[in-house]
mmCIF file of C-alpha atoms in Angstrom:
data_model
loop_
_atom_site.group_PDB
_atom_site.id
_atom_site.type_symbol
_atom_site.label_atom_id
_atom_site.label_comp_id
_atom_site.label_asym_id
_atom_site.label_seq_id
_atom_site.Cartn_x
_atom_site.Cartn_y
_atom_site.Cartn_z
ATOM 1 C CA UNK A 1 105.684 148.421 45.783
ATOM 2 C CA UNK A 2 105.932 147.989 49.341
ATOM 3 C CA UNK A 3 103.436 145.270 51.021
ATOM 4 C CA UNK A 4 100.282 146.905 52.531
ATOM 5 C CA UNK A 5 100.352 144.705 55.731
ATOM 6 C CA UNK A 6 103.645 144.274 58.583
ATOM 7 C CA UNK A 7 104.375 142.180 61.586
ATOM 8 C CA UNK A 8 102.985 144.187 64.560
ATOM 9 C CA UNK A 9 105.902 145.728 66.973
ATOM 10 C CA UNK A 10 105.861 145.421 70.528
ATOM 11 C CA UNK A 11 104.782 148.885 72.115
ATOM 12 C CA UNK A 12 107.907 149.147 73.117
ATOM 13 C CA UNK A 13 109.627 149.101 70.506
ATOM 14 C CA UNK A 14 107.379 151.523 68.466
ATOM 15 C CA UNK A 15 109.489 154.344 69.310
ATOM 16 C CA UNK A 16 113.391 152.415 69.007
ATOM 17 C CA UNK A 17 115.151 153.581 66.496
ATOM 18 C CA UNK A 18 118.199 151.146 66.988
ATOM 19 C CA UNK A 19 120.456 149.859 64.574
ATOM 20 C CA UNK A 20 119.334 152.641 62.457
ATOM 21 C CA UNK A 21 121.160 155.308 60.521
ATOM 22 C CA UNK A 22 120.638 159.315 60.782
ATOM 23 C CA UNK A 23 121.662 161.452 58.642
ATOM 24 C CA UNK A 24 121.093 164.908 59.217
ATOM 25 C CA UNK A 25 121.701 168.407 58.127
ATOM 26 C CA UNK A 26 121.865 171.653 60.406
ATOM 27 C CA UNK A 27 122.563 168.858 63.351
ATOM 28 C CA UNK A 28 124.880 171.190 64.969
ATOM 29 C CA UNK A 29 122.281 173.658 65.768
ATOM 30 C CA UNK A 30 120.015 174.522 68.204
ATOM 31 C CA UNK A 31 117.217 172.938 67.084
ATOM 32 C CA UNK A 32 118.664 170.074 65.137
ATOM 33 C CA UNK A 33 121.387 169.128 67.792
ATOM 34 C CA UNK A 34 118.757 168.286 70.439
ATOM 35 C CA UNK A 35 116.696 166.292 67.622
ATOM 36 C CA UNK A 36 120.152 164.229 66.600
ATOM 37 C CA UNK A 37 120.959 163.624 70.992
ATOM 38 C CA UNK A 38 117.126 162.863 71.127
ATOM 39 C CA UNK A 39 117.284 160.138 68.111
ATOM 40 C CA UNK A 40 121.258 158.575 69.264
ATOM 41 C CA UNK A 41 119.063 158.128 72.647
ATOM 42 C CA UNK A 42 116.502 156.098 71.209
ATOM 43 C CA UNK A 43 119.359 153.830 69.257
ATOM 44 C CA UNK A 44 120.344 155.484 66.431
ATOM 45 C CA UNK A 45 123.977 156.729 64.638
ATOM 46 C CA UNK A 46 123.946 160.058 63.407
ATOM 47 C CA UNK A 47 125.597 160.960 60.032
ATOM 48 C CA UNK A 48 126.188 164.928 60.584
ATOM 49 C CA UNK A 49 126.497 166.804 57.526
ATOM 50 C CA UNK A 50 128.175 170.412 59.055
ATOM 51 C CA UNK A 51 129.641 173.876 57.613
ATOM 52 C CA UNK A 52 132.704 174.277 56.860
ATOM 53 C CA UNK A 53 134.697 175.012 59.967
ATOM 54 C CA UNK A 54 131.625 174.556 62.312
ATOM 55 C CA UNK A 55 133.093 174.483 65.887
ATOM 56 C CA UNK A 56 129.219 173.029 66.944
ATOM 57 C CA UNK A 57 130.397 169.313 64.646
ATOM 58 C CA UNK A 58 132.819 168.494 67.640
ATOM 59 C CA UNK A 59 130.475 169.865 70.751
ATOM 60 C CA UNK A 60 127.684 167.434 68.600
ATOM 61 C CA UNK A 61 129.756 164.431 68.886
ATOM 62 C CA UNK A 62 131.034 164.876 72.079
ATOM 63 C CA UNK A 63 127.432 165.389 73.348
ATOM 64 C CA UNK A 64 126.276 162.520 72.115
ATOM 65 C CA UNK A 65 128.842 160.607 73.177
ATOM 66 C CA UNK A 66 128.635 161.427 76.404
ATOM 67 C CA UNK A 67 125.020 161.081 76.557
ATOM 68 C CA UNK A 68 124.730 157.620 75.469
ATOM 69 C CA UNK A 69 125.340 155.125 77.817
ATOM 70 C CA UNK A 70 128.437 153.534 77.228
ATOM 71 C CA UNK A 71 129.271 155.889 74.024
ATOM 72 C CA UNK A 72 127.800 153.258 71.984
ATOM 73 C CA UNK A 73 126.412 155.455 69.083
ATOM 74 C CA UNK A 74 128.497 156.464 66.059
ATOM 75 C CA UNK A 75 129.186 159.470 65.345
ATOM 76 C CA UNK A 76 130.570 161.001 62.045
ATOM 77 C CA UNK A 77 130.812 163.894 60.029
ATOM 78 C CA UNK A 78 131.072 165.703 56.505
ATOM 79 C CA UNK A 79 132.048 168.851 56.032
ATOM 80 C CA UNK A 80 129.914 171.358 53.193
ATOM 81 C CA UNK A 81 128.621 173.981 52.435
ATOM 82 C CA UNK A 82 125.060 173.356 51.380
ATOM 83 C CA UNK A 83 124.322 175.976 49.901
ATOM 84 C CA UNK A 84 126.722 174.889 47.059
ATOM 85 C CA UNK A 85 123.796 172.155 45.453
ATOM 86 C CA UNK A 86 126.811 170.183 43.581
ATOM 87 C CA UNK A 87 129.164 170.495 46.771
ATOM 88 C CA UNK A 88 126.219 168.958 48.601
ATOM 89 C CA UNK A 89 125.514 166.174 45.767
ATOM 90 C CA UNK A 90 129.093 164.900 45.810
ATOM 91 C CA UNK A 91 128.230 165.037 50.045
ATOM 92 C CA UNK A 92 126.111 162.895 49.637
ATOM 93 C CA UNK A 93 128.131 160.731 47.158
ATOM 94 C CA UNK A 94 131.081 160.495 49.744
ATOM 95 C CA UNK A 95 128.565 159.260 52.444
ATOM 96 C CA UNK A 96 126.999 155.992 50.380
ATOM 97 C CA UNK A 97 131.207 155.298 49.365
ATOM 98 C CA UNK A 98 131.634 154.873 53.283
ATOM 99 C CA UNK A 99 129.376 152.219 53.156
ATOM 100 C CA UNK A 100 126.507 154.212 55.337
ATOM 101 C CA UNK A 101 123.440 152.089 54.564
ATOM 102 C CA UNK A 102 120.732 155.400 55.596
ATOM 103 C CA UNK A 103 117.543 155.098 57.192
ATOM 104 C CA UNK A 104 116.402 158.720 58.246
ATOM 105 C CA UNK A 105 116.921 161.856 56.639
ATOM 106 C CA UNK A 106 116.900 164.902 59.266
ATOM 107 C CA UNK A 107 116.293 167.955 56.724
ATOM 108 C CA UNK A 108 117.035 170.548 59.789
ATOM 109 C CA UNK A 109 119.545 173.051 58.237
ATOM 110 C CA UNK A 110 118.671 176.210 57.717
ATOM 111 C CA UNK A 111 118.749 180.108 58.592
ATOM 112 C CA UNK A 112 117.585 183.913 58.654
ATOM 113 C CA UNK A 113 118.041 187.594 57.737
ATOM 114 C CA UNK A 114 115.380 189.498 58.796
ATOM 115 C CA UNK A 115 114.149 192.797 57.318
ATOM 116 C CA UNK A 116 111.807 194.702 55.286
ATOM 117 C CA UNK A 117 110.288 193.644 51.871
ATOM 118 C CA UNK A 118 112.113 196.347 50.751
ATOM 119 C CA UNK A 119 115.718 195.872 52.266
ATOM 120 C CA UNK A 120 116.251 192.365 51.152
ATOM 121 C CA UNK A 121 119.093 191.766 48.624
ATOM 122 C CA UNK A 122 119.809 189.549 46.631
ATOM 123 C CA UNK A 123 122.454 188.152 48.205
ATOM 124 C CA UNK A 124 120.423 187.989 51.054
ATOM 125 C CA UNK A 125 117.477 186.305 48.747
ATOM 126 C CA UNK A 126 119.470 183.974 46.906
ATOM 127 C CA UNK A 127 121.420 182.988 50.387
ATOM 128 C CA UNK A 128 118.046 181.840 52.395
ATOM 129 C CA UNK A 129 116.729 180.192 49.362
ATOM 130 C CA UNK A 130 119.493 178.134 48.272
ATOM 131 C CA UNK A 131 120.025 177.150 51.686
ATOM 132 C CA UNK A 132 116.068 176.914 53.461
ATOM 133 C CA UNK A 133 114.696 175.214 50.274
ATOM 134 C CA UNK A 134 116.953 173.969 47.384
ATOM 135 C CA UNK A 135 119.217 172.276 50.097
ATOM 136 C CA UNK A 136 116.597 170.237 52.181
ATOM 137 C CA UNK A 137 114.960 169.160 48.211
ATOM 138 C CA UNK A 138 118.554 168.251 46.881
ATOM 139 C CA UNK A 139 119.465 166.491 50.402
ATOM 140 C CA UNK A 140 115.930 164.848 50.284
ATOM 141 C CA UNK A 141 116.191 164.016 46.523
ATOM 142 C CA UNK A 142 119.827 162.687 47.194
ATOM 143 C CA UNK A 143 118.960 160.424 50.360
ATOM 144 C CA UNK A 144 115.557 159.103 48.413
ATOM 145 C CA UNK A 145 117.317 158.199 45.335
ATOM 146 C CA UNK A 146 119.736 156.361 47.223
ATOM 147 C CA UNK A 147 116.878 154.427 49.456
ATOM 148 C CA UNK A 148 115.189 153.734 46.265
ATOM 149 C CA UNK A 149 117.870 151.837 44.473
ATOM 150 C CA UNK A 150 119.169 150.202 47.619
ATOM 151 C CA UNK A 151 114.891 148.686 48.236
ATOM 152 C CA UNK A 152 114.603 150.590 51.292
ATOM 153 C CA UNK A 153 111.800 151.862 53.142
ATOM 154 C CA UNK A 154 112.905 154.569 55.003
ATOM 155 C CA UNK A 155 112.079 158.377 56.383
ATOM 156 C CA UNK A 156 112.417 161.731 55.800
ATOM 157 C CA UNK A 157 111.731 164.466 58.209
ATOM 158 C CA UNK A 158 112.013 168.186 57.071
ATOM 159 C CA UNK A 159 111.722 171.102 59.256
ATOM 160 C CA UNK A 160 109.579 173.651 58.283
ATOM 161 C CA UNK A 161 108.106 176.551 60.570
ATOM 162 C CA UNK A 162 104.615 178.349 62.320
ATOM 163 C CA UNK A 163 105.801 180.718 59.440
ATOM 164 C CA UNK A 164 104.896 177.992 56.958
ATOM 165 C CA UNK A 165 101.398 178.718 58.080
ATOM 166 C CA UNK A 166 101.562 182.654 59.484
ATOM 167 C CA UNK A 167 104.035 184.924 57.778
ATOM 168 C CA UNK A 168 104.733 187.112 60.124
ATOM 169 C CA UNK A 169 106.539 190.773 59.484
ATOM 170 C CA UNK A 170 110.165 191.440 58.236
ATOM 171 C CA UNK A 171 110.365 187.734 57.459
ATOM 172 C CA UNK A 172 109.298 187.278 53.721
ATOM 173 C CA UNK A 173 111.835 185.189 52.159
ATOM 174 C CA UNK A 174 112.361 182.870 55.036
ATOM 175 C CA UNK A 175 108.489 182.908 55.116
ATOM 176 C CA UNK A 176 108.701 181.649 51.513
ATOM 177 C CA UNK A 177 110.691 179.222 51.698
ATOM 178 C CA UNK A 178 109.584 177.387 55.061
ATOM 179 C CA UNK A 179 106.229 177.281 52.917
ATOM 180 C CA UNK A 180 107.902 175.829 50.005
ATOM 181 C CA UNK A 181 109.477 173.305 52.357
ATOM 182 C CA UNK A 182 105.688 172.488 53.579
ATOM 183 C CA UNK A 183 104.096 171.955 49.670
ATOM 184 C CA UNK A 184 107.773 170.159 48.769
ATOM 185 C CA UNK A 185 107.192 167.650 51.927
ATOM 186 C CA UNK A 186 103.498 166.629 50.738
ATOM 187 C CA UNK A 187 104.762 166.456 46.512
ATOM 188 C CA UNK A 188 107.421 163.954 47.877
ATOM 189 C CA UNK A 189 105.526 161.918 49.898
ATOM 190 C CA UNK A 190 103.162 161.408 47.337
ATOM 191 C CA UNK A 191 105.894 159.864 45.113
ATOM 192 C CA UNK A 192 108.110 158.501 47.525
ATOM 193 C CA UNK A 193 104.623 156.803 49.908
ATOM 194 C CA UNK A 194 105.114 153.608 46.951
ATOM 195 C CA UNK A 195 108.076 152.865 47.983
ATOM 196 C CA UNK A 196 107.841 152.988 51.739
ATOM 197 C CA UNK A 197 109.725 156.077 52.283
ATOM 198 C CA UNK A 198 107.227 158.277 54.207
ATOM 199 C CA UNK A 199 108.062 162.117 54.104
ATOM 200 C CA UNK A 200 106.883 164.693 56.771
ATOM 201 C CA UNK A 201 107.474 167.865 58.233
ATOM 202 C CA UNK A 202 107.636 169.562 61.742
ATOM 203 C CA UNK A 203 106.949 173.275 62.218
ATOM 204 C CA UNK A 204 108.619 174.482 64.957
ATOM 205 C CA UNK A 205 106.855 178.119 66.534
ATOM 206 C CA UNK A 206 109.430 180.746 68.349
ATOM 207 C CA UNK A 207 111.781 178.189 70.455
ATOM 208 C CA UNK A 208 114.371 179.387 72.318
ATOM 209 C CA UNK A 209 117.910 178.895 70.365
ATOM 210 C CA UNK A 210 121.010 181.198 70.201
ATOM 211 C CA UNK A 211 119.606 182.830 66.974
ATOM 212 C CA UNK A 212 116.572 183.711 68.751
ATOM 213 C CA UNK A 213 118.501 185.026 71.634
ATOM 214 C CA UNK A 214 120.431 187.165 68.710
ATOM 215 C CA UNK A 215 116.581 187.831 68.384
ATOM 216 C CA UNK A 216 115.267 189.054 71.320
ATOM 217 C CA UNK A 217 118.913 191.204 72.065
ATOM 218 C CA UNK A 218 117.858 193.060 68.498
ATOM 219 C CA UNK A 219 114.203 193.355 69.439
ATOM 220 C CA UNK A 220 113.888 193.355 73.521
ATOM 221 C CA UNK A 221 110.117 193.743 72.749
ATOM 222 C CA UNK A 222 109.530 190.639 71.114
ATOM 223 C CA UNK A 223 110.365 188.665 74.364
ATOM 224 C CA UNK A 224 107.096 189.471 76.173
ATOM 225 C CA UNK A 225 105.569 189.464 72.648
ATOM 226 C CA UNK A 226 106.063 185.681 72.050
ATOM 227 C CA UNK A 227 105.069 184.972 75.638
ATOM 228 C CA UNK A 228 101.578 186.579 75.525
ATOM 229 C CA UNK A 229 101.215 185.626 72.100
ATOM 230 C CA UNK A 230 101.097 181.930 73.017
ATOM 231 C CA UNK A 231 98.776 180.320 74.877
ATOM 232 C CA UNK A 232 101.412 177.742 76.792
ATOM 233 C CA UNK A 233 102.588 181.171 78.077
ATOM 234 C CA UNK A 234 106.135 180.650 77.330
ATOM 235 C CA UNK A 235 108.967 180.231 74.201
ATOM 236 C CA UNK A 236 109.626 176.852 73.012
ATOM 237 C CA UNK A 237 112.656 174.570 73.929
ATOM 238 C CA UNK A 238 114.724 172.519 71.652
ATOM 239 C CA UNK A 239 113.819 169.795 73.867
ATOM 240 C CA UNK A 240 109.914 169.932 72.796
ATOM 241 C CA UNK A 241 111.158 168.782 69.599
ATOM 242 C CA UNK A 242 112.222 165.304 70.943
ATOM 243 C CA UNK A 243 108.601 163.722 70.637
ATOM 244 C CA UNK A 244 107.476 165.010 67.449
ATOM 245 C CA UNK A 245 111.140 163.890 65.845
ATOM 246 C CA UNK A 246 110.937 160.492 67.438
ATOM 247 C CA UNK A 247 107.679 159.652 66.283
ATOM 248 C CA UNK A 248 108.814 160.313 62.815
ATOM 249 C CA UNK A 249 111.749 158.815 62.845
ATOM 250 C CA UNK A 250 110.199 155.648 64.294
ATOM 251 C CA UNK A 251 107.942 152.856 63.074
ATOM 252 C CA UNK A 252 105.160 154.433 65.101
ATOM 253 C CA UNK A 253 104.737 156.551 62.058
ATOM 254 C CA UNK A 254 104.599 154.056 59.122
ATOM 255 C CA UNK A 255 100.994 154.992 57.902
ATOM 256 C CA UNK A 256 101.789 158.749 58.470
ATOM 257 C CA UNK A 257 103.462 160.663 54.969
ATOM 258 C CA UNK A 258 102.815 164.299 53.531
ATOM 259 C CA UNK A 259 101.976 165.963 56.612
ATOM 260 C CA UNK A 260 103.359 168.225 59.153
ATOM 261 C CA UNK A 261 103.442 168.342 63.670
ATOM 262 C CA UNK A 262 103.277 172.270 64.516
ATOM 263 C CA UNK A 263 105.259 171.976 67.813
ATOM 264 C CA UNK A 264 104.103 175.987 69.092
ATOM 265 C CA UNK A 265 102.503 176.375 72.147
ATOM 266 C CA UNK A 266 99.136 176.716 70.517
ATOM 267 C CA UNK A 267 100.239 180.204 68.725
ATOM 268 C CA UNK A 268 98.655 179.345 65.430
ATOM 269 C CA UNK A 269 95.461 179.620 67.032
ATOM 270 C CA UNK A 270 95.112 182.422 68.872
#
């Protein structure tokens, strides 16, 4: 059990995340690639676990690279397809035989297929599940396990959505499982909170990503839509993600586990 009191940080070093270890998933997307630049920033190396053939794995590490002064972040990646639960177990199985010693999960993969109730498939179904829900619990499961035997405190940060909250049209499965990835963030932190590993979840509202450009060229409407909708008067960018991921990531948020940031412009309320 972890001790109840800790030496008190410097302000300034309630946000540093250096010397630590990232590992993320979906860190070569819009979202999750400006959360990875945001945490190499504030000290950390990111472990990037990418799609097969993902031409964004190479932009990622470049990016940070560049970003960092003096390139001193590292920088690596594995290549699966999580929505393979096995393929992504022996991931993470590959990752602790390198010798990466983890200290922050970045649950961040994830994707779409809009529609009807009545259109979905399936394929479609069983393709936003496995990869929305059963892939951030396995990748949590996997990276707590390992924390766990290693006597590590350590964090793990899941994305979730404003549809966690407000479902929305022609979104039910994704809706389903962005709320399963809210009640799966507070049932793991209530396990995991014992051994210092505190689990939380950010819920991102309509931020402005190639997929929601793919978005907005389907539905022209919805542009406007989002804008009036919210009272910031304006989409989201990936770059209003930086605080609420840095906060978690960081000792600033020791005492915080099981609960989620909405980062939307206020549109849950209105």
């Amino acid at each position: 059990m972890t001790s109840t009191t800790s030496a008190r940080l410097p302000t300034s070093q309630l946000f540093s995340l250096e010397g630590k270890t990232v590992i993320a998933t979906g860190g070569t997307g819009g979202l999750g690639s400006e959360m990875c630049l945001a945490m190499a920033e504030s000290g950390a190396n990111i472990v990037s676990i990418y799609p097969p053939g993902d031409p964004g794995q190479p932009r990622l590490e470049e990016t940070i690279r560049s970003s960092v002064v003096g390139g001193s972040r590292k920088v690596v990646g594995f290549e699966c397809d999580i929505s393979d639960s096995q393929s992504l177990r022996d991931t993470f199985d590959k990752i602790w035989r390198t010798g990466v010693v983890p200290d922050i999960l970045l649950n961040c993969a994830g994707l779409n297929r809009r529609g009807p109730i009545e259109e979905m498939t399936d394929e479609k179904i069983d393709l936003i599940f496995a990869v929305n829900l059963k892939a951030a619990y396995v990748a949590a499961q996997e990276f707590g396990m390992h924390l766990i035997k290693l006597g590590r405190p350590g964090k793990i940060i899941n994305i979730a959505s404003f549809t966690s909250f407000v479902a929305m049209t022609n979104v039910s499965a994704y809706a389903a499982t962005k709320g399963g990835v809210l009640q799966m963030t507070k049932a793991f932190s209530n396990e995991w909170a014992v051994h210092g590993i505190q689990v939380n979840c950010i819920c991102p509202g309509y931020i402005k990503t190639p997929l929601s450009e793919a978005l907005v060229q389907q539905f022209p409407e919805m542009e406007q839509y989002i804008i009036n909708r919210t009272p910031a008067g304006r989409w989201g960018e990936p770059a209003d993600l930086r605080g609420a991921v840095l906060f978690l990531a960081s000792p600033a948020s020791d005492y915080v586990t099981g609960t989620s940031i909405v980062v939307d412009g206020g549109m849950m309320f209105r």
